[in-house]
C-alpha cells in the first residue's frame, strides 16, 4: 500500500518563509551531487556561525543556525547529524524559555528518530521517536497536536501495536475535524484505513473509511492517491467474497493509475483484476455444479 498511499511517511511541520530557514526537501528523496556539495558548503558556514553567535552571546541567532543545520542535514539524508543539531537547538530554546521553539525541536527530533528507526529497522529508535512526539504533543497548539498524533500513529503501526496506532490516528482525526482541515482529515482517515491498526479485521468499518478517503481525495484533487484506495476497496470486497464488486474496484484502480501514469500501480491493479475475475468465474462455476447436483 505504501507505493500508492504516500501518507504513511511521518509528516513535517513547514515553517513560514519569512523565518528565512532553508527550504526542506522531501525525506528519503535522492540527492544530486551538486545539491550535496551546496548543502555541505552551507553546513560549514552555519557551523562557523554557531560558534560566532555563542561568543557574541546572540543566543536566538545561534538557535536559528542550529535549526537550519538540522534541515540541511535532513536534506542530504544525514539524519544522525541532524539529530545532534536539533538537540542543540532544543538546548538553546530551553535557555531562552522559548516554548514554541522547544515544541518545534521535539517535533524534528521525533521525525528524525522515526525515519532512522524505520529505515534501519530499529524499534528502539522508533520508541525514542514516540517519546519526542509525545513531548511535542504536550507543548503544542491544535495543529501541533494533530501532527504529533499522526506521527505517533504511524510509529505505533510500524511497531505492530495496532491499538495504540488506531487510537492516535483517531485523535489526529478529532483535531483535524476541530481545525476544519480537509487535508488533515484525509491524512488521518487514510492512515486509519491503510496503516496496520484495529480495523484490519473489520472490513465493513475499513470500507467506510476508504470510501470517505476517496471522497476527500476527490475534493482535494489528490488523484495520485486514488489508485491505492480503489485497490484497497477491491481487496476488501474480495475478502468478503464480493468478486464482481471487487473487479469493478480494480478496474477503477487501473483507470486511476493510467491517468496518473503510474505503471507500477496499473500493473498491480491488472493482476488483482485478473484474480478477482477468476474468483468470480469460479464462484459461478461452483454455484452451477451445486445447482446441477441438487437437480440430479
mmCIF file with all atom_site columns, N, CA, C and O in Angstrom, residues 3 13 20 22-23 28 42 44 46 51-52 114 143 156 159 161 181 206 223 232 241 248 268 274 295:
data_model
loop_
_atom_site.group_PDB
_atom_site.id
_atom_site.type_symbol
_atom_site.label_atom_id
_atom_site.label_alt_id
_atom_site.label_comp_id
_atom_site.label_asym_id
_atom_site.label_entity_id
_atom_site.label_seq_id
_atom_site.pdbx_PDB_ins_code
_atom_site.Cartn_x
_atom_site.Cartn_y
_atom_site.Cartn_z
_atom_site.occupancy
_atom_site.B_iso_or_equiv
_atom_site.pdbx_formal_charge
_atom_site.auth_seq_id
_atom_site.auth_comp_id
_atom_site.auth_asym_id
_atom_site.auth_atom_id
_atom_site.pdbx_PDB_model_num
ATOM 1   N N  . UNK A 1 3   ? 3.360   2.263   -1.751  1.00 0.00 ? 3   UNK A N  1
ATOM 2   C CA . UNK A 1 3   ? 3.708   2.908   -3.027  1.00 0.00 ? 3   UNK A CA 1
ATOM 3   C C  . UNK A 1 3   ? 2.558   3.780   -3.523  1.00 0.00 ? 3   UNK A C  1
ATOM 4   O O  . UNK A 1 3   ? 2.764   4.811   -4.113  1.00 0.00 ? 3   UNK A O  1
ATOM 5   N N  . UNK A 1 13  ? 6.248   19.621  9.967   1.00 0.00 ? 13  UNK A N  1
ATOM 6   C CA . UNK A 1 13  ? 5.619   20.945  10.080  1.00 0.00 ? 13  UNK A CA 1
ATOM 7   C C  . UNK A 1 13  ? 6.460   21.907  9.246   1.00 0.00 ? 13  UNK A C  1
ATOM 8   O O  . UNK A 1 13  ? 7.674   21.993  9.426   1.00 0.00 ? 13  UNK A O  1
ATOM 9   N N  . UNK A 1 20  ? 13.176  32.628  7.142   1.00 0.00 ? 20  UNK A N  1
ATOM 10  C CA . UNK A 1 20  ? 14.474  32.542  6.456   1.00 0.00 ? 20  UNK A CA 1
ATOM 11  C C  . UNK A 1 20  ? 15.292  31.296  6.764   1.00 0.00 ? 20  UNK A C  1
ATOM 12  O O  . UNK A 1 20  ? 16.522  31.353  6.755   1.00 0.00 ? 20  UNK A O  1
ATOM 13  N N  . UNK A 1 22  ? 16.374  27.286  5.762   1.00 0.00 ? 22  UNK A N  1
ATOM 14  C CA . UNK A 1 22  ? 16.498  26.626  4.450   1.00 0.00 ? 22  UNK A CA 1
ATOM 15  C C  . UNK A 1 22  ? 15.217  25.873  4.061   1.00 0.00 ? 22  UNK A C  1
ATOM 16  O O  . UNK A 1 22  ? 14.489  25.404  4.937   1.00 0.00 ? 22  UNK A O  1
ATOM 17  N N  . UNK A 1 23  ? 14.981  25.778  2.758   1.00 0.00 ? 23  UNK A N  1
ATOM 18  C CA . UNK A 1 23  ? 13.804  25.028  2.279   1.00 0.00 ? 23  UNK A CA 1
ATOM 19  C C  . UNK A 1 23  ? 14.044  23.544  2.529   1.00 0.00 ? 23  UNK A C  1
ATOM 20  O O  . UNK A 1 23  ? 15.154  23.052  2.367   1.00 0.00 ? 23  UNK A O  1
ATOM 21  N N  . UNK A 1 28  ? 14.009  11.180  2.473   1.00 0.00 ? 28  UNK A N  1
ATOM 22  C CA . UNK A 1 28  ? 14.451  9.996   1.720   1.00 0.00 ? 28  UNK A CA 1
ATOM 23  C C  . UNK A 1 28  ? 14.467  10.211  0.203   1.00 0.00 ? 28  UNK A C  1
ATOM 24  O O  . UNK A 1 28  ? 14.517  9.248   -0.562  1.00 0.00 ? 28  UNK A O  1
ATOM 25  N N  . UNK A 1 42  ? 27.077  25.094  2.827   1.00 0.00 ? 42  UNK A N  1
ATOM 26  C CA . UNK A 1 42  ? 26.217  25.894  3.723   1.00 0.00 ? 42  UNK A CA 1
ATOM 27  C C  . UNK A 1 42  ? 26.303  25.372  5.157   1.00 0.00 ? 42  UNK A C  1
ATOM 28  O O  . UNK A 1 42  ? 26.236  26.140  6.117   1.00 0.00 ? 42  UNK A O  1
ATOM 29  N N  . UNK A 1 44  ? 28.960  24.017  6.547   1.00 0.00 ? 44  UNK A N  1
ATOM 30  C CA . UNK A 1 44  ? 30.228  24.526  7.118   1.00 0.00 ? 44  UNK A CA 1
ATOM 31  C C  . UNK A 1 44  ? 30.076  25.966  7.595   1.00 0.00 ? 44  UNK A C  1
ATOM 32  O O  . UNK A 1 44  ? 30.515  26.330  8.683   1.00 0.00 ? 44  UNK A O  1
ATOM 33  N N  . UNK A 1 46  ? 27.347  27.526  8.457   1.00 0.00 ? 46  UNK A N  1
ATOM 34  C CA . UNK A 1 46  ? 26.468  27.606  9.632   1.00 0.00 ? 46  UNK A CA 1
ATOM 35  C C  . UNK A 1 46  ? 27.164  27.119  10.896  1.00 0.00 ? 46  UNK A C  1
ATOM 36  O O  . UNK A 1 46  ? 26.921  27.632  11.987  1.00 0.00 ? 46  UNK A O  1
ATOM 37  N N  . UNK A 1 51  ? 29.351  29.088  16.400  1.00 0.00 ? 51  UNK A N  1
ATOM 38  C CA . UNK A 1 51  ? 30.433  29.488  17.327  1.00 0.00 ? 51  UNK A CA 1
ATOM 39  C C  . UNK A 1 51  ? 30.462  31.004  17.513  1.00 0.00 ? 51  UNK A C  1
ATOM 40  O O  . UNK A 1 51  ? 30.575  31.507  18.621  1.00 0.00 ? 51  UNK A O  1
ATOM 41  N N  . UNK A 1 52  ? 30.334  31.729  16.384  1.00 0.00 ? 52  UNK A N  1
ATOM 42  C CA . UNK A 1 52  ? 30.369  33.204  16.432  1.00 0.00 ? 52  UNK A CA 1
ATOM 43  C C  . UNK A 1 52  ? 29.225  33.738  17.288  1.00 0.00 ? 52  UNK A C  1
ATOM 44  O O  . UNK A 1 52  ? 29.419  34.646  18.111  1.00 0.00 ? 52  UNK A O  1
ATOM 45  N N  . UNK A 1 114 ? 12.205  8.720   14.005  1.00 0.00 ? 114 UNK A N  1
ATOM 46  C CA . UNK A 1 114 ? 11.239  7.822   13.362  1.00 0.00 ? 114 UNK A CA 1
ATOM 47  C C  . UNK A 1 114 ? 11.755  7.367   11.990  1.00 0.00 ? 114 UNK A C  1
ATOM 48  O O  . UNK A 1 114 ? 11.691  6.180   11.662  1.00 0.00 ? 114 UNK A O  1
ATOM 49  N N  . UNK A 1 143 ? -2.744  22.355  15.912  1.00 0.00 ? 143 UNK A N  1
ATOM 50  C CA . UNK A 1 143 ? -2.065  21.886  14.695  1.00 0.00 ? 143 UNK A CA 1
ATOM 51  C C  . UNK A 1 143 ? -0.912  20.949  15.081  1.00 0.00 ? 143 UNK A C  1
ATOM 52  O O  . UNK A 1 143 ? -0.753  19.862  14.517  1.00 0.00 ? 143 UNK A O  1
ATOM 53  N N  . UNK A 1 156 ? 3.588   3.723   15.937  1.00 0.00 ? 156 UNK A N  1
ATOM 54  C CA . UNK A 1 156 ? 2.997   2.545   16.597  1.00 0.00 ? 156 UNK A CA 1
ATOM 55  C C  . UNK A 1 156 ? 2.639   1.469   15.566  1.00 0.00 ? 156 UNK A C  1
ATOM 56  O O  . UNK A 1 156 ? 2.781   0.274   15.819  1.00 0.00 ? 156 UNK A O  1
ATOM 57  N N  . UNK A 1 159 ? 5.580   -0.418  14.687  1.00 0.00 ? 159 UNK A N  1
ATOM 58  C CA . UNK A 1 159 ? 5.962   -1.322  15.780  1.00 0.00 ? 159 UNK A CA 1
ATOM 59  C C  . UNK A 1 159 ? 4.971   -2.479  15.936  1.00 0.00 ? 159 UNK A C  1
ATOM 60  O O  . UNK A 1 159 ? 5.130   -3.337  16.788  1.00 0.00 ? 159 UNK A O  1
ATOM 61  N N  . UNK A 1 161 ? 1.899   -2.216  16.969  1.00 0.00 ? 161 UNK A N  1
ATOM 62  C CA . UNK A 1 161 ? 0.982   -2.019  18.106  1.00 0.00 ? 161 UNK A CA 1
ATOM 63  C C  . UNK A 1 161 ? -0.315  -1.410  17.589  1.00 0.00 ? 161 UNK A C  1
ATOM 64  O O  . UNK A 1 161 ? -0.496  -0.188  17.577  1.00 0.00 ? 161 UNK A O  1
ATOM 65  N N  . UNK A 1 181 ? -9.952  21.056  8.827   1.00 0.00 ? 181 UNK A N  1
ATOM 66  C CA . UNK A 1 181 ? -8.933  20.832  7.803   1.00 0.00 ? 181 UNK A CA 1
ATOM 67  C C  . UNK A 1 181 ? -9.241  19.557  7.019   1.00 0.00 ? 181 UNK A C  1
ATOM 68  O O  . UNK A 1 181 ? -9.141  18.452  7.548   1.00 0.00 ? 181 UNK A O  1
ATOM 69  N N  . UNK A 1 206 ? -13.577 -0.683  7.688   1.00 0.00 ? 206 UNK A N  1
ATOM 70  C CA . UNK A 1 206 ? -12.463 -0.303  6.815   1.00 0.00 ? 206 UNK A CA 1
ATOM 71  C C  . UNK A 1 206 ? -12.988 0.273   5.499   1.00 0.00 ? 206 UNK A C  1
ATOM 72  O O  . UNK A 1 206 ? -12.510 1.284   5.008   1.00 0.00 ? 206 UNK A O  1
ATOM 73  N N  . UNK A 1 223 ? -5.512  13.147  -6.923  1.00 0.00 ? 223 UNK A N  1
ATOM 74  C CA . UNK A 1 223 ? -5.814  11.982  -7.753  1.00 0.00 ? 223 UNK A CA 1
ATOM 75  C C  . UNK A 1 223 ? -4.743  10.899  -7.662  1.00 0.00 ? 223 UNK A C  1
ATOM 76  O O  . UNK A 1 223 ? -5.013  9.734   -7.919  1.00 0.00 ? 223 UNK A O  1
ATOM 77  N N  . UNK A 1 232 ? -7.409  -1.007  -2.472  1.00 0.00 ? 232 UNK A N  1
ATOM 78  C CA . UNK A 1 232 ? -7.759  -1.449  -1.113  1.00 0.00 ? 232 UNK A CA 1
ATOM 79  C C  . UNK A 1 232 ? -9.234  -1.870  -1.075  1.00 0.00 ? 232 UNK A C  1
ATOM 80  O O  . UNK A 1 232 ? -9.576  -2.899  -0.484  1.00 0.00 ? 232 UNK A O  1
ATOM 81  N N  . UNK A 1 241 ? -15.819 -12.034 -0.401  1.00 0.00 ? 241 UNK A N  1
ATOM 82  C CA . UNK A 1 241 ? -16.419 -12.899 -1.424  1.00 0.00 ? 241 UNK A CA 1
ATOM 83  C C  . UNK A 1 241 ? -17.280 -12.147 -2.430  1.00 0.00 ? 241 UNK A C  1
ATOM 84  O O  . UNK A 1 241 ? -18.035 -12.735 -3.200  1.00 0.00 ? 241 UNK A O  1
ATOM 85  N N  . UNK A 1 248 ? -14.877 -4.502  -10.192 1.00 0.00 ? 248 UNK A N  1
ATOM 86  C CA . UNK A 1 248 ? -15.210 -3.123  -10.570 1.00 0.00 ? 248 UNK A CA 1
ATOM 87  C C  . UNK A 1 248 ? -14.248 -2.131  -9.887  1.00 0.00 ? 248 UNK A C  1
ATOM 88  O O  . UNK A 1 248 ? -13.779 -1.173  -10.504 1.00 0.00 ? 248 UNK A O  1
ATOM 89  N N  . UNK A 1 268 ? -0.104  -3.769  -10.815 1.00 0.00 ? 268 UNK A N  1
ATOM 90  C CA . UNK A 1 268 ? -0.674  -4.455  -9.640  1.00 0.00 ? 268 UNK A CA 1
ATOM 91  C C  . UNK A 1 268 ? -2.187  -4.576  -9.767  1.00 0.00 ? 268 UNK A C  1
ATOM 92  O O  . UNK A 1 268 ? -2.761  -5.635  -9.492  1.00 0.00 ? 268 UNK A O  1
ATOM 93  N N  . UNK A 1 274 ? -7.433  -9.547  -12.631 1.00 0.00 ? 274 UNK A N  1
ATOM 94  C CA . UNK A 1 274 ? -7.436  -10.915 -13.187 1.00 0.00 ? 274 UNK A CA 1
ATOM 95  C C  . UNK A 1 274 ? -7.822  -11.939 -12.140 1.00 0.00 ? 274 UNK A C  1
ATOM 96  O O  . UNK A 1 274 ? -8.643  -12.825 -12.390 1.00 0.00 ? 274 UNK A O  1
ATOM 97  N N  . UNK A 1 295 ? -30.378 -30.797 -8.615  1.00 0.00 ? 295 UNK A N  1
ATOM 98  C CA . UNK A 1 295 ? -31.414 -31.276 -9.546  1.00 0.00 ? 295 UNK A CA 1
ATOM 99  C C  . UNK A 1 295 ? -31.262 -32.772 -9.759  1.00 0.00 ? 295 UNK A C  1
ATOM 100 O O  . UNK A 1 295 ? -32.226 -33.495 -9.924  1.00 0.00 ? 295 UNK A O  1
#
